[in-house]
Every structure is written in C-alpha cells, then in structure tokens.
Amino acid sequence: MAASRPTVRRRRLASLLIEYREAAGKSPEDAAQRIGCHRTKINRIEKARLGISLGELRDLLSFYGVESAAQVDGMVSLAQRSREPGWVQRAGLARPSYMDFIDYEKTADYIRSCQNNLIAGLLQTPDYARAILSAPPSTLDGEAIDDLVTARMKRQEILRSPEPPRLCVIEGEAALRLQVGGAQVMRRQLDHLAAMTEQPNVDVQIIPDRAGAHAGLAGSFVLFDFPNASFSPVVCVEHRTGTLYMETPEETEEYTLIFDSLRSIALSPGDSLNLITKARQEM
C-alpha cells in the first residue's frame, strides 16, 4: 500500500518541530531518547511521514524549551488537525493560515507564481503592497496594514538568502498597467521589478495583451516545490478570506501543465524586461 501523503498541517507541524529542536541545540537522537523511541521515529515525524501523539508532542516541546502557552496550544492544534484532507479545507471547516503560506515560501527551492493583475508578493515594493492592503472595502486599521506590509517585506528576504529558491513569475501585462497606488508608486514598482530580473535566481515573463485568452485568466496561483523528497508539490490559490491548498498529483500536475503552457506564450525574459521598461516610460 502506498504511504499516505502528508497534509498541509502535518508538514507545518514537522517543520516547526525541526525548528524548535535545532534552536534548542538538540539532536534527533536526543529527541528519541527523551520520548523513548528509536531515532527512525523522530526522522519520520520530522519528514511528515508519521503523526505524533499529543503526550509526545508536549514532552518534546518542553524538552526544546518551548514555554509559551500560545505556541504550545498552536502546535497541539496542528497535531489534532494534521490529518484533515484538502476537502475539509475546501468546505471551510479548517481555514489554512497565513503562516502555512510563509512556511512554504521559506522551505521551497522552486516557486512558480502566475499573477494576472498584480505584481507577485515577493516582488512588491512597500508602497505598492500598502496600496493593495488598504484598497476599499478594507477592514484593516493602519497598524494592521503596517504589520502586513512589514511581513511581506520580511518574506522577500528568502530571495537574498545564501541558498535562495528559484523564483519564476508570470505576469499579465495588465499588472504593469494598473496604477496601484498612483503613477508615482507604480513607477517605483516597475523600477523594482526590472531590477529584480537582474537576480540570477529570478525569472519574470510577461504575457502580452495580444496573447488573447489563456488558461491563466481563470485565476492566479502559486506552485511550490521542495528539496525534501517527502514533501510533494503544493498549489496555493489565494482568495479574499484565506488560501486554498491543493496537493494531490492530479491537481499539481494540472497546474504544472497550465504554468508550462503560460510560459510558452509569454514573452522571453529579455523581451519581458523591454515591456516593463516601456510601461515604466509610459506611466
């Protein structure tokens, strides 16, 4: 029988357990000794191949020095809900958190993003991000918007890390023309987008308006691939109140096919940079 595929929350749980263990300076052998098991079990838990009992989880968190009640409760909640399949999330019974998305960005080695009308989050300037977050009918106050802008800029640090992921972004031409925040904000955004194309790990391709109808018009999405073979690719589709995660082979293969199709009709990176520059000059 094929092994069950790790769910979104089990992956998140595994990632945090590794983070807490390493921060505490403990080895997998130390963790195994603590809860009285073989190291193989710890390895399987940290690769999201095996669940963990709540008693073992609390014991390990105590061993790792995690004392915050909020952190412990959050981990317990993840463990309790780690077996929930994607359809539960689709039904609105378990809304995926923003932290899941951030964790995927931090652990992926290849990120593919298709955006029709907006610049991809990892390539946004602070002013551009602020204009999006404050667009009416926004229910966020100034402090909340500041926090979200700061978080978005913090996310972009992965592109400057010693081993950055490969980022491939496909943008609709509309994303270059829509004056988010006004002409001045948009000019700075296009300058930044052009500068980011100089990064060796960043590819940006633009689908020109003349391309006509294409599969990307159905909606924006992000595809994550991970260096850990235990973690299958994940498709993320953001919407107004949360994020939908899809990870079955049928779903990820379908979106991979869509992305490859869009790349084939998009301008080359060089021609895309020319179009970005032209849009900037016309702004």
Coordinates of C-alpha atoms in Angstrom, one line a residue:
M1 CA 0.0 0.0 0.0
A2 CA 1.3 3.4 -0.9
A3 CA 2.2 5.7 2.0
S4 CA -0.3 8.4 2.8
R5 CA 0.6 11.9 1.6
P6 CA 1.4 14.3 4.3
T7 CA -1.2 17.0 4.7
V8 CA -0.6 20.8 4.9
R9 CA -0.8 20.9 8.6
R10 CA 1.4 17.8 9.2
R11 CA 4.1 19.4 7.1
R12 CA 3.8 22.6 9.1
L13 CA 4.0 20.7 12.4
A14 CA 7.1 18.8 11.2
S15 CA 8.8 22.0 10.0
L16 CA 8.2 23.7 13.4
L17 CA 9.4 20.6 15.4
I18 CA 12.7 20.7 13.5
E19 CA 12.9 24.5 14.0
Y20 CA 12.4 24.2 17.8
R21 CA 14.7 21.2 18.1
E22 CA 17.6 22.9 16.3
A23 CA 17.0 26.2 18.2
A24 CA 17.4 24.2 21.4
G25 CA 20.6 22.6 20.2
K26 CA 19.2 19.1 20.4
S27 CA 19.8 16.2 18.0
P28 CA 17.3 13.7 16.7
E29 CA 18.9 11.1 19.0
D30 CA 18.3 13.4 21.9
A31 CA 14.7 13.7 21.0
A32 CA 14.3 10.0 20.5
Q33 CA 15.8 9.3 23.9
R34 CA 13.5 11.9 25.5
I35 CA 10.3 10.1 24.4
G36 CA 11.7 6.6 24.5
C37 CA 11.7 5.7 20.8
H38 CA 14.1 4.9 18.0
R39 CA 15.6 7.8 16.0
T40 CA 13.8 6.5 13.0
K41 CA 10.5 7.6 14.5
I42 CA 11.8 11.1 15.0
N43 CA 13.0 11.2 11.4
R44 CA 9.6 10.1 10.2
I45 CA 7.8 12.7 12.3
E46 CA 10.1 15.4 11.1
K47 CA 9.6 14.4 7.5
A48 CA 5.8 14.5 8.0
R49 CA 5.5 10.8 7.3
L50 CA 4.3 9.9 10.8
G51 CA 2.0 11.7 13.2
I52 CA 2.8 12.3 16.9
S53 CA 0.7 11.8 20.0
L54 CA -0.2 14.8 22.0
G55 CA 1.7 13.5 25.0
E56 CA 4.9 13.0 23.0
L57 CA 4.4 16.4 21.4
R58 CA 4.0 18.2 24.7
D59 CA 7.0 16.3 26.1
L60 CA 9.2 17.3 23.2
L61 CA 8.1 20.9 23.3
S62 CA 9.0 21.0 27.0
F63 CA 12.4 19.4 26.2
Y64 CA 13.0 22.0 23.5
G65 CA 12.3 24.8 25.9
V66 CA 9.0 26.0 24.3
E67 CA 7.2 27.6 27.2
S68 CA 4.8 30.0 25.5
A69 CA 1.2 28.7 26.1
A70 CA 0.2 30.2 22.7
Q71 CA 3.0 28.3 20.9
V72 CA 2.2 25.0 22.7
D73 CA -1.6 25.4 22.0
G74 CA -0.8 26.2 18.4
M75 CA 1.3 23.1 18.0
V76 CA -1.4 20.9 19.7
S77 CA -4.0 22.3 17.3
L78 CA -1.8 21.5 14.4
A79 CA -1.3 17.9 15.6
Q80 CA -5.0 17.5 16.2
R81 CA -5.9 18.7 12.7
S82 CA -2.9 17.3 10.9
R83 CA -4.9 14.5 9.3
E84 CA -7.5 16.8 7.7
P85 CA -7.5 16.3 4.0
G86 CA -7.8 19.1 1.4
W87 CA -11.6 18.7 1.0
V88 CA -12.1 19.7 4.7
Q89 CA -10.3 23.0 4.0
R90 CA -12.4 23.5 0.8
A91 CA -15.5 23.0 2.8
G92 CA -14.4 25.9 5.1
L93 CA -14.1 23.7 8.2
A94 CA -10.4 24.4 8.6
R95 CA -9.2 27.7 7.1
P96 CA -5.4 27.5 6.2
S97 CA -3.3 30.1 8.0
Y98 CA -1.1 32.7 6.6
M99 CA 1.7 31.0 8.4
D100 CA 1.3 27.9 6.3
F101 CA 2.0 30.0 3.2
I102 CA 5.0 31.7 4.7
D103 CA 6.4 28.3 5.7
Y104 CA 6.1 27.0 2.2
E105 CA 8.0 30.1 0.9
K106 CA 10.7 29.5 3.4
T107 CA 11.2 25.8 2.7
A108 CA 10.6 25.7 -1.1
D109 CA 13.5 25.5 -3.5
Y110 CA 11.4 26.3 -6.6
I111 CA 8.5 28.8 -6.6
R112 CA 6.3 29.4 -9.6
S113 CA 3.9 32.2 -9.5
C114 CA 1.2 33.2 -12.0
Q115 CA -0.3 36.6 -11.5
N116 CA -2.8 38.3 -13.8
N117 CA -3.4 41.8 -12.4
L118 CA -1.0 42.3 -9.5
I119 CA 2.8 42.1 -9.1
A120 CA 3.8 38.9 -7.2
G121 CA 4.1 39.4 -3.5
L122 CA 7.8 38.5 -3.4
L123 CA 8.5 41.3 -5.9
Q124 CA 6.4 44.1 -4.5
T125 CA 7.6 47.4 -3.0
P126 CA 6.3 48.5 0.4
D127 CA 4.2 51.3 -1.1
Y128 CA 2.6 49.0 -3.7
A129 CA 1.8 46.4 -1.0
R130 CA 0.3 49.1 1.2
A131 CA -1.9 50.3 -1.6
I132 CA -3.3 46.8 -2.2
L133 CA -3.9 46.1 1.5
S134 CA -5.7 49.4 2.1
A135 CA -7.9 49.2 -1.0
P136 CA -11.5 49.6 -0.1
P137 CA -13.5 48.0 1.4
S138 CA -10.5 47.2 3.6
T139 CA -11.4 46.3 7.2
L140 CA -7.8 46.7 8.4
D141 CA -6.7 49.6 10.5
G142 CA -3.4 51.4 10.0
E143 CA -1.4 49.3 12.5
A144 CA -2.6 46.0 10.9
I145 CA -1.7 47.2 7.4
D146 CA 1.8 48.3 8.7
D147 CA 2.3 44.8 10.2
L148 CA 1.2 43.1 7.0
V149 CA 3.5 45.3 4.8
T150 CA 6.4 44.5 7.2
A151 CA 5.6 40.8 7.0
R152 CA 5.5 40.9 3.2
M153 CA 8.9 42.7 3.1
K154 CA 10.3 40.1 5.5
R155 CA 9.1 37.3 3.3
Q156 CA 11.2 38.7 0.5
E157 CA 14.4 38.1 2.4
I158 CA 14.4 34.5 1.2
L159 CA 15.4 35.8 -2.3
R160 CA 18.6 37.2 -0.7
S161 CA 19.5 34.2 1.4
P162 CA 22.7 32.2 0.9
E163 CA 20.7 29.5 -0.9
P164 CA 17.7 31.3 -2.4
P165 CA 14.9 29.5 -4.1
R166 CA 14.4 29.8 -7.8
L167 CA 11.5 32.1 -8.5
C168 CA 9.7 32.1 -11.8
V169 CA 6.9 34.6 -12.2
I170 CA 4.5 35.0 -15.0
E171 CA 2.7 38.4 -15.0
G172 CA -0.2 39.5 -17.2
E173 CA 0.5 42.8 -19.0
A174 CA -2.4 44.3 -17.0
A175 CA -0.2 44.1 -13.9
L176 CA 2.2 46.5 -15.5
R177 CA -0.5 49.0 -16.5
L178 CA -2.8 49.1 -13.4
Q179 CA -1.8 52.1 -11.4
V180 CA -1.9 50.6 -8.0
G181 CA -1.3 53.5 -5.5
G182 CA -1.0 56.0 -8.3
A183 CA 1.6 56.7 -11.1
Q184 CA 4.5 57.5 -8.8
V185 CA 4.1 54.4 -6.7
M186 CA 3.7 52.3 -9.9
R187 CA 6.8 53.8 -11.5
R188 CA 8.9 52.8 -8.4
Q189 CA 7.3 49.4 -8.5
L190 CA 8.2 48.8 -12.1
D191 CA 11.8 50.0 -11.4
H192 CA 12.0 47.5 -8.7
L193 CA 10.5 44.7 -10.9
A194 CA 13.1 45.5 -13.6
A195 CA 15.9 45.4 -11.0
M196 CA 14.7 42.0 -9.7
T197 CA 15.0 40.5 -13.1
E198 CA 18.8 41.0 -12.8
Q199 CA 18.9 38.5 -9.9
P200 CA 20.2 35.1 -11.2
N201 CA 17.5 33.2 -9.3
V202 CA 14.6 35.3 -10.5
D203 CA 12.8 34.9 -13.9
V204 CA 10.0 37.2 -14.9
Q205 CA 7.9 36.7 -18.0
I206 CA 5.1 38.9 -19.2
I207 CA 2.0 37.6 -21.1
P208 CA 1.2 40.5 -23.5
D209 CA -2.4 41.6 -24.0
R210 CA -2.2 40.4 -27.6
A211 CA -1.8 36.8 -26.5
G212 CA -5.6 36.7 -26.1
A213 CA -7.4 34.1 -24.0
H214 CA -5.3 31.7 -22.0
A215 CA -5.6 29.3 -19.0
G216 CA -4.1 31.8 -16.6
L217 CA -7.2 34.0 -16.9
A218 CA -9.1 31.5 -14.6
G219 CA -7.1 32.9 -11.6
S220 CA -3.7 33.5 -10.1
F221 CA -1.9 30.7 -8.3
V222 CA 1.5 29.7 -6.8
L223 CA 3.3 26.4 -7.1
F224 CA 5.8 25.3 -4.5
D225 CA 8.4 22.5 -5.0
F226 CA 10.5 21.3 -2.1
P227 CA 14.0 19.8 -1.8
N228 CA 12.7 17.3 0.7
A229 CA 11.5 14.4 -1.4
S230 CA 9.0 13.5 1.3
F231 CA 7.1 16.8 0.6
S232 CA 5.1 16.7 -2.6
P233 CA 4.5 19.9 -4.6
V234 CA 1.7 22.2 -3.4
V235 CA -0.6 24.6 -5.3
C236 CA -1.8 27.6 -3.5
V237 CA -4.7 29.7 -4.6
E238 CA -5.3 32.9 -2.5
H239 CA -8.7 34.4 -2.2
R240 CA -10.2 37.2 -0.2
T241 CA -10.6 35.3 3.1
G242 CA -7.8 32.7 3.0
T243 CA -5.8 30.3 0.9
L244 CA -6.8 27.1 -0.8
Y245 CA -4.1 24.4 -0.8
M246 CA -4.0 21.5 -3.3
E247 CA -1.5 18.7 -3.2
T248 CA -2.9 15.6 -5.0
P249 CA -0.9 14.5 -8.0
E250 CA -3.8 15.3 -10.3
E251 CA -4.1 18.8 -9.0
T252 CA -0.4 19.7 -9.0
E253 CA 0.2 18.1 -12.4
E254 CA -2.7 20.1 -13.8
Y255 CA -1.4 23.4 -12.6
T256 CA 2.2 22.5 -13.7
L257 CA 0.8 21.9 -17.2
I258 CA -1.0 25.3 -17.0
F259 CA 2.1 27.1 -15.9
D260 CA 4.2 25.5 -18.7
S261 CA 1.6 26.5 -21.2
L262 CA 1.7 30.1 -20.0
R263 CA 5.4 30.2 -20.2
S264 CA 5.2 29.1 -23.8
I265 CA 3.0 32.1 -24.8
A266 CA 4.7 34.6 -22.5
L267 CA 7.5 36.9 -23.8
S268 CA 11.1 35.8 -23.2
P269 CA 12.7 37.3 -20.1
G270 CA 14.6 39.8 -22.3
D271 CA 11.5 40.9 -24.2
S272 CA 9.6 41.0 -20.9
L273 CA 12.2 43.4 -19.4
N274 CA 11.7 45.6 -22.5
L275 CA 8.0 45.7 -22.0
I276 CA 8.4 46.5 -18.3
T277 CA 10.7 49.4 -19.2
K278 CA 8.3 50.6 -21.9
A279 CA 5.4 50.5 -19.4
R280 CA 7.5 52.5 -16.9
Q281 CA 8.3 55.1 -19.5
E282 CA 4.6 55.5 -20.4
M283 CA 3.5 55.7 -16.8

